[in-house]
Structure formats: structure tokens, C-alpha cells
Coordinates of C-alpha atoms in Angstrom, one line a residue:
X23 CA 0.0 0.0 0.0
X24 CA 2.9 2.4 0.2
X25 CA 4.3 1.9 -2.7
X26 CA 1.1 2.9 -4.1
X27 CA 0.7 6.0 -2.1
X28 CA 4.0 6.8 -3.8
X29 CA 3.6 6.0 -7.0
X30 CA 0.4 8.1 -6.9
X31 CA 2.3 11.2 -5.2
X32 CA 5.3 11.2 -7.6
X33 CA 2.5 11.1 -10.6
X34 CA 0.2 13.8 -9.4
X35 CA 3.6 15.9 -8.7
X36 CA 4.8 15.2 -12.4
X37 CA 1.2 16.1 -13.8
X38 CA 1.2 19.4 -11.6
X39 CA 5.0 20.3 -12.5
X40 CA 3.9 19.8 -16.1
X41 CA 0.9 21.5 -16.2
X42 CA 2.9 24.4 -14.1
X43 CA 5.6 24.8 -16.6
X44 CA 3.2 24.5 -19.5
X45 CA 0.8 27.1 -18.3
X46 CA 3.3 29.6 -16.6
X47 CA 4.7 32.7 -18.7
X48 CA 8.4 33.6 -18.8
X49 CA 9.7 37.0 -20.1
X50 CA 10.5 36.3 -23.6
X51 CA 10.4 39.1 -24.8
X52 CA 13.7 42.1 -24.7
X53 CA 13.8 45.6 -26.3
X54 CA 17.1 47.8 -25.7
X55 CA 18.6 51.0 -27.2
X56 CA 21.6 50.7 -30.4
X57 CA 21.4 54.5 -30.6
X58 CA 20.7 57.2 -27.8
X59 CA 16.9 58.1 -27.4
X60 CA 17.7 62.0 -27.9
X61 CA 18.5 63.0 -31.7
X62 CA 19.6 66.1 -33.2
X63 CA 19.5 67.3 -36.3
X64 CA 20.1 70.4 -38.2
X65 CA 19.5 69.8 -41.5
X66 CA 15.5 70.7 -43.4
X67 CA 13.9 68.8 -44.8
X68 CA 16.1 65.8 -43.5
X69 CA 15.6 62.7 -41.5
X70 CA 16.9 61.1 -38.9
X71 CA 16.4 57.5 -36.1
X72 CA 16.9 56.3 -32.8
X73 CA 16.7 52.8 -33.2
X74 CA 16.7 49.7 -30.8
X75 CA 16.2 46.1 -31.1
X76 CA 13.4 43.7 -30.2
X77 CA 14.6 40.3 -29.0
X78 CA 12.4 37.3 -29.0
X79 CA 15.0 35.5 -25.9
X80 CA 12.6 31.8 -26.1
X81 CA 14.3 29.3 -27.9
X82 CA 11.1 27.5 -27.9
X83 CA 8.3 30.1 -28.5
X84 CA 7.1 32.1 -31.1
X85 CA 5.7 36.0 -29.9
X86 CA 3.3 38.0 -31.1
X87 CA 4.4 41.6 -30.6
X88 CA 1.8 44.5 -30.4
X89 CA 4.2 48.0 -31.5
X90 CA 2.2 50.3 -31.1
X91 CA 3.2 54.3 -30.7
X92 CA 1.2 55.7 -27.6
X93 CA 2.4 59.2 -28.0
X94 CA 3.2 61.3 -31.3
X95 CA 3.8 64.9 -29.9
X96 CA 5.0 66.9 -33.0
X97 CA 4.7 70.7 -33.9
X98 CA 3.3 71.4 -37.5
X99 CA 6.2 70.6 -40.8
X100 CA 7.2 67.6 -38.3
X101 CA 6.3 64.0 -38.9
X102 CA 7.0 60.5 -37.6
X103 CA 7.0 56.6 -38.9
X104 CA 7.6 53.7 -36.9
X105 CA 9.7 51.0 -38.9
X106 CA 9.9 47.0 -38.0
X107 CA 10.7 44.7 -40.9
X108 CA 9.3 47.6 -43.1
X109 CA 8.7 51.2 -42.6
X110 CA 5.2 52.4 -42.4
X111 CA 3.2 55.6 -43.5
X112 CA 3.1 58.6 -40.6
X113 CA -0.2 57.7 -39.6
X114 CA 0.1 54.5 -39.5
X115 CA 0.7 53.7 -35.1
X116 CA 0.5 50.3 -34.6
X117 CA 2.1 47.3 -36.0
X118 CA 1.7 43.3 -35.4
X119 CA 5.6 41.6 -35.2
X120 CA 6.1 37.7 -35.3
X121 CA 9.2 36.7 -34.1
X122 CA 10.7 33.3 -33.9
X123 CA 12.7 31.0 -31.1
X124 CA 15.6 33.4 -30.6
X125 CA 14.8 36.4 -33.3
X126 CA 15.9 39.8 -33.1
X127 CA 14.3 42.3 -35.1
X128 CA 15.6 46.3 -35.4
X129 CA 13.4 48.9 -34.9
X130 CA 13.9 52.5 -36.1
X131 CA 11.3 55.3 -34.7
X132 CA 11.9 58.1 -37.6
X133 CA 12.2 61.8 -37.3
X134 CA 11.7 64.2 -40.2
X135 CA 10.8 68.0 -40.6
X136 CA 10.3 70.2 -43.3
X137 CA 11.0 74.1 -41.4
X138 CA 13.2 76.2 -39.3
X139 CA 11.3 75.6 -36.1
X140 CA 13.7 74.9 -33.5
X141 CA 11.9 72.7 -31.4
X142 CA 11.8 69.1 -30.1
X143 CA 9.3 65.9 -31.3
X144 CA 8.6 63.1 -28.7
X145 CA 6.9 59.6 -29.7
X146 CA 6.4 57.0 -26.5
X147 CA 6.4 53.2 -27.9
X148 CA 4.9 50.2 -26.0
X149 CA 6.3 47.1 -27.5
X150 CA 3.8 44.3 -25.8
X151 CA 3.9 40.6 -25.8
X152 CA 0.4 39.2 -26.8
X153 CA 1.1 36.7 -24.9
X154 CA 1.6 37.6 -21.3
X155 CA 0.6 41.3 -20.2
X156 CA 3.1 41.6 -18.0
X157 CA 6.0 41.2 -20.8
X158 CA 6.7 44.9 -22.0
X159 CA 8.4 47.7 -22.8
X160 CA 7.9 51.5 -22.9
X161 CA 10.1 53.8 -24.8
X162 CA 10.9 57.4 -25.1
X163 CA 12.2 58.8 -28.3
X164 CA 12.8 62.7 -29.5
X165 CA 13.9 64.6 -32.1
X166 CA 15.3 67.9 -31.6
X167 CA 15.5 70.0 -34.7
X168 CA 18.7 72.6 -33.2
X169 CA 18.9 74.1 -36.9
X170 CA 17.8 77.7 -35.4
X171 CA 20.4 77.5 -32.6
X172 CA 23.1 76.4 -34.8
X173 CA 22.9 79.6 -37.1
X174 CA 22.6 82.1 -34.6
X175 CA 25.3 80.7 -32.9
X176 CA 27.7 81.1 -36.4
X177 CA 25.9 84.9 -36.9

């Protein structure tokens, strides 16, 4: 009868430990900087990135990635694109990303402006793993157009 008792036990804790691992979410997913957040420019009618990349860390899992841009603050002759595996329009603020076991995709927030107006643009990204809620990242990006400053500094 012990023997039993045991055999039972070690079962219902293998069935439990599997059910555990299956159902329990790890942090898969990474984002970090390859650029600094803050970028200048002086140039019209010129672009410029901060870029980062997302990592997909499972070497078993497949994500789904929700990029979506929260916050587009930009004065007027200013606009901004969000880019994955492609670049999108300026209106365009969300994106769906599939990455694979171990994947790392770039992503490039873009900055562009088409005036002297010396001023600065700010875009917030959430990158969000479908798959567990708790798995995200928030990002800050701006654009500082310092063209103004520049030539009255050289006048």
C-alpha cells in the first residue's frame, strides 16, 4: 500500500510540475537601445532615427508583438513613422511583429521636418507581448530640430 501512495504522489507531482511549466509565462520578450533616445538634427527637410532592437529571448516560443506608438507629440512641418521589418506611413501607429525561437528584429522610430522651427518631437512606444501582459516595454524617443540654434550661434 505504500508503494502505491508513492507512486500516486510522484505522478500527481509530475502532472502538476507539467501543467505548471506548460501554463506559466516567462519574459521572452527584450527591447534595448543601439542608438541614444535624444536625436539632433540640423538639416531641413532631413531625417533622422533612434533605433533599438526587439529580442524574441525563447528558444522555444514564437511572440506575437503588439508595437504600437502611444504618443506622437510633434509641432506642425514635423512627422514620424515607426519601422519593423518595413517602414510604415506617418499615420500609421500600430504594428503586429512575429518573431521566432531566438529572433531579433531592429526597430527604427523616424524623425523628419520640413522648417526652421527649433523645437523638439517626442513619440512613446509600447512594444507588448500578446502573450503575457506583463512582458513589456515603454520607450521614449525625440527629435530635436537645433537648426535655429546652430545659425545664430555662427551669426
Amino acid at each position: 500500500m505504500t508503494i502505491n501512495k508513492l507512486y500516486l504522489f510522484k505522478t500527481i507531482l509530475t502532472i502538476w510540475l507539467c501543467l505548471f511549466l506548460k501554463f506559466s509565462k516567462s519574459q521572452n520578450l527584450n527591447f534595448y537601445l543601439t542608438s541614444d533616445s535624444i536625436k539632433y538634427d540640423t538639416t531641413v527637410n532631413s531625417s533622422f532615427y533612434a533605433s533599438g532592437n526587439i529580442q524574441n529571448l525563447s528558444t522555444a516560443d514564437t511572440l506575437t508583438i503588439d508595437v504600437i506608438r502611444l504618443i506622437n507629440d510633434i509641432e506642425p512641418y514635423w512627422a514620424t513613422s515607426i519601422c519593423t521589418d518595413v517602414c510604415y506611413y506617418t499615420f500609421i501607429d500600430s504594428t503586429v511583429l512575429i518573431l521566432l525561437p531566438g529572433q531579433t528584429q531592429q526597430f527604427k522610430n523616424w524623425f523628419r521636418f520640413f522648417a526652421h522651427n527649433t523645437d523638439t518631437a517626442h513619440t512613446k512606444i509600447l512594444f507588448s507581448n500578446r502573450n503575457d501582459v506583463n512582458n513589456y516595454f515603454l520607450q521614449n524617443f525625440y527629435g530635436i530640430d537645433s537648426t535655429s540654434l546652430i545659425m545664430s550661434a555662427n551669426e
